[in-house]
XYZ file of C-alpha atoms in Angstrom:
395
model
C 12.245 -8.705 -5.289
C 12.036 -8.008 -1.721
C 12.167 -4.494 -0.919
C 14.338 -3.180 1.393
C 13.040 -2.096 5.187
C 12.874 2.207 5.522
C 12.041 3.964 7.733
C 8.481 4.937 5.932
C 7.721 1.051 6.882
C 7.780 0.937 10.695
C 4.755 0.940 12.646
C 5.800 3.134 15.278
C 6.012 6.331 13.250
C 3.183 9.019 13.429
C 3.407 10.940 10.625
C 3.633 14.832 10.691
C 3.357 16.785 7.373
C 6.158 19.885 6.987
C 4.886 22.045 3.812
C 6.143 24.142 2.043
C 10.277 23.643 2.109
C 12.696 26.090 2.468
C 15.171 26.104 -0.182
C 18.762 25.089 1.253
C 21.827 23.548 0.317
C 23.138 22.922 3.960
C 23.715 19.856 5.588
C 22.155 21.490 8.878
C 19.145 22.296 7.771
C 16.486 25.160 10.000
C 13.952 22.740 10.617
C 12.514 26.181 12.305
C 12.001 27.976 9.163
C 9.134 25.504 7.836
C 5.674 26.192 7.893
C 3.567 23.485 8.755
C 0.411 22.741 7.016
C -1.683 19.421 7.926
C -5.041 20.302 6.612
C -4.063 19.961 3.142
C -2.131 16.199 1.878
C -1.927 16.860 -2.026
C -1.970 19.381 -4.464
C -1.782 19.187 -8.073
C 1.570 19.962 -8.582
C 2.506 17.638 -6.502
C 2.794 14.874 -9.056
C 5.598 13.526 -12.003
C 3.966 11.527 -14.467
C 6.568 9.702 -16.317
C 7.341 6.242 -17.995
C 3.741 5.237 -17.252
C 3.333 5.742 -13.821
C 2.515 8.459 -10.899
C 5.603 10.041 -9.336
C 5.169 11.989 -5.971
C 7.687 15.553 -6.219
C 10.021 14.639 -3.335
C 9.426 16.824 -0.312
C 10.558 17.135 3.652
C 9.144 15.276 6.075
C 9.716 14.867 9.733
C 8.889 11.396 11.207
C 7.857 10.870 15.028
C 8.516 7.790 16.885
C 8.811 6.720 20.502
C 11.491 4.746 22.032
C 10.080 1.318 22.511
C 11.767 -1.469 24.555
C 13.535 -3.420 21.667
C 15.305 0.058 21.298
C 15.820 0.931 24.473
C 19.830 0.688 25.572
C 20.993 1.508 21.827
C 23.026 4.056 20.371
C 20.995 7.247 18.261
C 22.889 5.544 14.951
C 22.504 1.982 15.708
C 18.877 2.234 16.329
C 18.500 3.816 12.898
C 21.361 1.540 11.362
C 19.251 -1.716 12.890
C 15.855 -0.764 12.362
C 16.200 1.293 9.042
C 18.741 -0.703 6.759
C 17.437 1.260 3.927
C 19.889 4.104 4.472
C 23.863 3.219 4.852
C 25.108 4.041 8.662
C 27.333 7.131 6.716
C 24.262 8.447 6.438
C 22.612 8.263 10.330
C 25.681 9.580 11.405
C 25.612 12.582 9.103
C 21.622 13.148 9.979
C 22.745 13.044 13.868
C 25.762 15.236 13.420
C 23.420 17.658 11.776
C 20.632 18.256 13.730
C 18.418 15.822 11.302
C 17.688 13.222 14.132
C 16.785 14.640 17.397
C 15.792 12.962 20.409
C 13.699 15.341 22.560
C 13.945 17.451 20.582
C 17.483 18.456 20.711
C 20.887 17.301 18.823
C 22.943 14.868 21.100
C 26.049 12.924 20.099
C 26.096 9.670 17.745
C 27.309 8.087 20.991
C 23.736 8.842 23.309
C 22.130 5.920 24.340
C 18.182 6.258 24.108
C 16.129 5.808 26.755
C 12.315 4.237 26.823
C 9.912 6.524 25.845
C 11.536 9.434 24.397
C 10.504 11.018 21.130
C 12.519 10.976 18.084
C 12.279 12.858 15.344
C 13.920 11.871 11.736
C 13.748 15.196 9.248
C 14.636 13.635 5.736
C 13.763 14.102 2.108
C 11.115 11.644 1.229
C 10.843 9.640 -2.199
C 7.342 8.244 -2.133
C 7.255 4.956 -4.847
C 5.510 5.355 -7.997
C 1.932 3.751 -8.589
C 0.329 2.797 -11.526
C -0.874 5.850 -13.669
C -4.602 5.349 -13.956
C -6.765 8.069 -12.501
C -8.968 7.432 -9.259
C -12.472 7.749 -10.530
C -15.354 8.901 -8.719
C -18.169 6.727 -9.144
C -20.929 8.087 -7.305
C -21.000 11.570 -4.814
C -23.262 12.138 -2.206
C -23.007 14.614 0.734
C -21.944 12.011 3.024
C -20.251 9.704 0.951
C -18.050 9.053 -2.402
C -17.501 6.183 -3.972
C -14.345 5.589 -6.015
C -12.764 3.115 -8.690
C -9.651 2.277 -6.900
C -7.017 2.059 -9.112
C -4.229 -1.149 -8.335
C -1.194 -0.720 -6.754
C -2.298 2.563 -5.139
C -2.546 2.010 -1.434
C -6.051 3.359 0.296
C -4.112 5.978 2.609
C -1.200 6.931 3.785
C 0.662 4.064 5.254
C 4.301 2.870 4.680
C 6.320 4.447 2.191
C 3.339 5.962 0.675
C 1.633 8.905 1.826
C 0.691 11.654 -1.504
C 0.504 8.650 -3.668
C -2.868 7.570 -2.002
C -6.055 7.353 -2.826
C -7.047 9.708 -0.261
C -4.311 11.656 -1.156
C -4.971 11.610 -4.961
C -8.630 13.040 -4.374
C -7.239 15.742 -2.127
C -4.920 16.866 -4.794
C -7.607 16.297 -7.497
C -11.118 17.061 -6.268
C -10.475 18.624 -2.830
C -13.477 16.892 -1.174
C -12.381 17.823 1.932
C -12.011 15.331 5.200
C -12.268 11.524 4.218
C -12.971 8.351 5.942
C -12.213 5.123 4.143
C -14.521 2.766 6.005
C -12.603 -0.565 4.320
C -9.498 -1.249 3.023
C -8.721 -3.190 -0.467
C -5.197 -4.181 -0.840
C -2.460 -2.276 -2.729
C -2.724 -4.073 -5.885
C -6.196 -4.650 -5.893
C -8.575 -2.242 -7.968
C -12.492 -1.588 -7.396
C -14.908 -0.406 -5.434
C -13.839 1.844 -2.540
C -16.275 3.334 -0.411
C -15.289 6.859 1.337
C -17.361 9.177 4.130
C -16.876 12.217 4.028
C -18.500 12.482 7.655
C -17.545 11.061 11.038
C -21.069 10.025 11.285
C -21.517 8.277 8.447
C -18.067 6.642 8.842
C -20.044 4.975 12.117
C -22.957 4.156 10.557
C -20.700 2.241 7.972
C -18.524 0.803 11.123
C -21.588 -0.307 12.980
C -23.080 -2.653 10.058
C -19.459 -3.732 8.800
C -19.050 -5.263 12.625
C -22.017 -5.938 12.595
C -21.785 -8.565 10.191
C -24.655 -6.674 7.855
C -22.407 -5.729 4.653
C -22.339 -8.524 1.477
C -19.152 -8.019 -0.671
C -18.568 -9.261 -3.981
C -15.024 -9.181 -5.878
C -14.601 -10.769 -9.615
C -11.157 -12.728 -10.197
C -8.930 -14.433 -13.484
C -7.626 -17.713 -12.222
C -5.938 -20.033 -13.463
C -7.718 -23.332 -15.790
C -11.703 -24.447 -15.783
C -13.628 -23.541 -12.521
C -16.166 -26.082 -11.651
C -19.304 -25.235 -12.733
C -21.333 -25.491 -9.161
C -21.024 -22.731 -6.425
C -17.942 -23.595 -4.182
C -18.007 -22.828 -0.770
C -14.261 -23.043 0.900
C -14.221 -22.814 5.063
C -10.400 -23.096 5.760
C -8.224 -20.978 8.233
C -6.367 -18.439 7.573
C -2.900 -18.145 8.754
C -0.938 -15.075 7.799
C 2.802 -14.307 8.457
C 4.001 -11.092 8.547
C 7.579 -12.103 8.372
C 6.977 -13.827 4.785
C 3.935 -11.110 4.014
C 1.845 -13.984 3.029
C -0.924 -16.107 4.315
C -1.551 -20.289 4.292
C -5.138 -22.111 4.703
C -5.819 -25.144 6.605
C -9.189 -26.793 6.541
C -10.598 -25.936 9.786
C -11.660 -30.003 9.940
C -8.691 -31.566 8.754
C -6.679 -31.599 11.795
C -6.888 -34.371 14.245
C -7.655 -33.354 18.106
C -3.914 -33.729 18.426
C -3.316 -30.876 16.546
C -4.773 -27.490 16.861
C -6.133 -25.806 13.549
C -3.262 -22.830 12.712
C -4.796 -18.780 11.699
C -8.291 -17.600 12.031
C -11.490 -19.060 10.604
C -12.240 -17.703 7.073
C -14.768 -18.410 4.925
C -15.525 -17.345 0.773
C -18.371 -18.724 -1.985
C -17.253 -18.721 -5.699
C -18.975 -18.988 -8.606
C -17.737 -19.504 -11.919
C -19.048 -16.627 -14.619
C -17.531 -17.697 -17.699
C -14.524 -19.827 -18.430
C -12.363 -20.665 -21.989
C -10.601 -23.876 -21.256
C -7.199 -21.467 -20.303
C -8.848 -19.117 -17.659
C -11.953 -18.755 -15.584
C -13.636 -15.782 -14.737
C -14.768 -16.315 -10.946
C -17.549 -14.609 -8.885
C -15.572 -14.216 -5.240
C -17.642 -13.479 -1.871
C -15.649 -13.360 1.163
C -17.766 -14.036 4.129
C -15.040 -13.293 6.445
C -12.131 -10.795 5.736
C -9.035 -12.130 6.640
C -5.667 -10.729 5.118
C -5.584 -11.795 1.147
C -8.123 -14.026 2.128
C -9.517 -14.579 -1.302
C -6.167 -14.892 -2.768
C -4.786 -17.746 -0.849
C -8.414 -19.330 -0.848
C -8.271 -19.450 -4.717
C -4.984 -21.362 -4.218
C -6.414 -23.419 -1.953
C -9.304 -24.398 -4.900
C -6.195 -25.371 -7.142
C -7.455 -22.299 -9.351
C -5.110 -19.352 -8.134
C -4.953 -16.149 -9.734
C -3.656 -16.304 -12.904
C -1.075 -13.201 -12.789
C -0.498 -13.477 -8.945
C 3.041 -14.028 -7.909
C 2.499 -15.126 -4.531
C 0.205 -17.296 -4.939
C 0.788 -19.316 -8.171
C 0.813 -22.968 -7.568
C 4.634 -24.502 -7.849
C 3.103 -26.427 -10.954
C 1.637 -23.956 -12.997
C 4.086 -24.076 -16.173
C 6.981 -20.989 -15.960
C 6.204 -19.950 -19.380
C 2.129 -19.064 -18.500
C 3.378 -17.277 -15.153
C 5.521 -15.319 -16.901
C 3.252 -14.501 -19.776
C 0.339 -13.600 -17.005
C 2.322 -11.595 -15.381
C 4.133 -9.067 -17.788
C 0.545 -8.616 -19.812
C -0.704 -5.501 -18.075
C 2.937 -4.202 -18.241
C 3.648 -4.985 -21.922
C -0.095 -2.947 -22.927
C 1.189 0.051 -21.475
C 4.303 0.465 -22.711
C 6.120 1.690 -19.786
C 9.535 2.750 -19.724
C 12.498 1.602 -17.597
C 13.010 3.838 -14.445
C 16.455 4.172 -15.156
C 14.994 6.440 -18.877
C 14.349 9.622 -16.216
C 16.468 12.229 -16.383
C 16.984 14.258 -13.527
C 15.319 18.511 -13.957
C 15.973 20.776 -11.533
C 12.256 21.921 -12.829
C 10.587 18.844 -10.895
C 12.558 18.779 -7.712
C 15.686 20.290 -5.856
C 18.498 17.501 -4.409
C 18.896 17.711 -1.177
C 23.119 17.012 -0.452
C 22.007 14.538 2.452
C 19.306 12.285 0.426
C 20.752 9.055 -0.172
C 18.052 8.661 -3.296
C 18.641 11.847 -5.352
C 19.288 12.763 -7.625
C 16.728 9.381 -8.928
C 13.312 10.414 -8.511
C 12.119 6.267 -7.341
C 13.526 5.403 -3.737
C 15.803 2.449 -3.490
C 13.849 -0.886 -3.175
C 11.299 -0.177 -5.464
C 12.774 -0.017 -8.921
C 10.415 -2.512 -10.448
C 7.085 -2.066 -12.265
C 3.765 -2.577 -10.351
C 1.134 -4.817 -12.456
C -2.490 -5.242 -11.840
C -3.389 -8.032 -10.023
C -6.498 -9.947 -11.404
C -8.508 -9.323 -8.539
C -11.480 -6.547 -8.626
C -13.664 -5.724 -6.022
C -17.241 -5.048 -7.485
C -19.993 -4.777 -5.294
C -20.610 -3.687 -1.370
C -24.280 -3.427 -0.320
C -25.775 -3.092 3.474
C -29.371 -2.424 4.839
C -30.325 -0.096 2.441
C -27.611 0.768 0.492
C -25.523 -1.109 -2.492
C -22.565 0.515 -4.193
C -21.449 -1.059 -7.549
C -18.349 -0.919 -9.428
C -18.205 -1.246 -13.832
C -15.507 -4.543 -14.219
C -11.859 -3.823 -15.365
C -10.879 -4.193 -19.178
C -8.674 -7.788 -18.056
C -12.425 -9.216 -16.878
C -13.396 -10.576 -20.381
C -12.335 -14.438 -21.832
């Protein structure tokens, strides 16, 4: 299912956190009376946990953009109606009406026509998406660094539609560890090792020997039939389109002179661990780190990743897809979303919020599942940081 565009998904927002609410039933809400308070992301109490999963308490939220020159020359509400099609227009006209949407800071007609560079601000009720329930586990602590077990299909840190329901936000809430620098990034529904300073200076040491082309990673993956036995080493571009939020390899030699090689070089060495005729069990160690590099390079083997939707070969029989792919959800027993019942104990409606009185915003109604890709290993001059392998890593 592709989810629909909000506003939580545009790159020119800058996020600004508004804490605690005042209570109000009022379409024209005093953005005035909130107290603002950055420092802290998460708390506790923050958090629903329900039909398997980790809800986020909906809260307020003012987003900031700039007027960029694709916007410039629009109406307020068709610039919100265009670029936001997650909300009706009903409901950009009401926001404007009310004070909600600002441009400059101050209320102007749903007629104004925005100019380049001016500052909008949207004030809404924001429904974060569930993640999977599993707890972010701290692997090792040191004074300048933590190391986590990243759970799957929690994002690293606030990005998108997801800001609370974060690893970085999860171990504010839970451990309080103070500032946090995630020095790499694993992708939402990838679990494993996640490496975290806790100082700006060690963040830079970890920059300097990432760039520096000094850091060895090493991920374990479930693909799909026998692996060959001998260490594979795959060199083929990567291509990735955001458009289609997936990426293509090409075989940096297979192209003629006639034809220039699409996407960026990309390079990853597997070796097979253990295999049982169905599934193999495949040592993954990207030498480059190009977006779901070892995903679509696994494809490119013939021997993709046996629960992964995107990039399951066309001839892979429907019946082991589907069976792949509805494992993780059918061992936790997790409910439909539709089985929550609204309490005014976990959250107040807000009149304007076109997703109360449902606690999941619209777009993101199905379940999340674990994708059978694990990151287990980092190590640098010096250093190595290990991660135990999931419970899905056994044949």
């Amino acid at each position: 299912m592709k989810r629909k565009q909000q506003e939580d998904d545009n790159d020119d927002g800058v996020e600004k956190a508004v804490s605690p609410v005042v209570a109000t039933t009022s379409n024209t809400m005093n953005t005035d009376l909130l107290l603002q308070s950055p420092s802290k992301l998460s708390q506790k109490q923050d958090y629903i946990f329900h039909g398997g999963r980790r809800h986020v308490r909906p809260y307020y939220f003012e987003f900031i953009s700039h007027v960029n020159k694709r916007w410039t020359g629009k109406t307020i509400v068709d610039l919100f109606a265009d670029e936001f099609k997650g909300r009706p227009r009903e409901y950009y006209v009401g926001a404007v009406k009310s004070g909600r949407i600002k441009v400059d800071g101050e209320i102007v007609p749903v007629s104004y026509i925005v100019k380049s560079s001016q500052k909008i601000t949207h004030f809404l009720h924001r429904h974060e998406p569930p993640v999977m329930i599993d707890d972010v586990v701290i692997l090792h602590q040191e004074p300048d660094v933590v190391t986590v077990c990243k759970p799957a299909s929690v994002p690293v840190h606030p990005c998108g539609q997801y800001r609370k329901n974060t690893v970085v936000g999860i171990l504010d809430a839970e451990h309080d560890l103070g500032t946090l620098f995630p020095i790499h990034r694993l992708d939402r529904l990838v679990s494993g090792l996640l490496i975290i300073a806790r100082t700006a200076a060690k963040a830079d040491f970890f920059r300097q020997q990432i760039e520096g082309g000094m850091v060895k990673k090493r991920y374990i993956a479930k693909v799909i039939g026998v692996f060959p036995e001998d260490e594979m080493i795959v060199d083929a571009n990567i291509d990735y389109n955001g458009s289609e939020g997936r990426s293509t390899a090409e075989d940096a030699n297979s192209s003629g002179d006639d034809k220039k090689v699409k996407g960026k070089p990309a390079c990853t060495k597997f070796t097979r661990i253990d295999t049982n005729g169905t599934h193999s069990l495949v040592s993954c160690e990207p030498v480059t780190g190009r977006t779901h590099q070892i995903r679509v390079h696994l494809q490119y083997t013939g021997h993709p990743i046996a629960n992964d939707p995107l990039y399951l070969n066309q001839h892979i029989d429907d019946l082991e897809t589907y069976i792949a792919k509805r494992i993780d959800a059918g061992e936790r027993k997790m409910v439909s979303p539709d089985d929550y019942v609204y309490s005014s104990e976990d959250f107040s409606i807000d009149p304007m919020c076109t997703n109360c009185p449902k606690l999941i915003p619209q777009g993101y109604e199905e379940h999340d599942e674990a994708l059978w890709l694990h990151c287990v290993q980092y190590s640098g001059t010096g250093w190595k940081y290990e991660c135990p392998y999931p419970s899905w890593a056994s044949l």
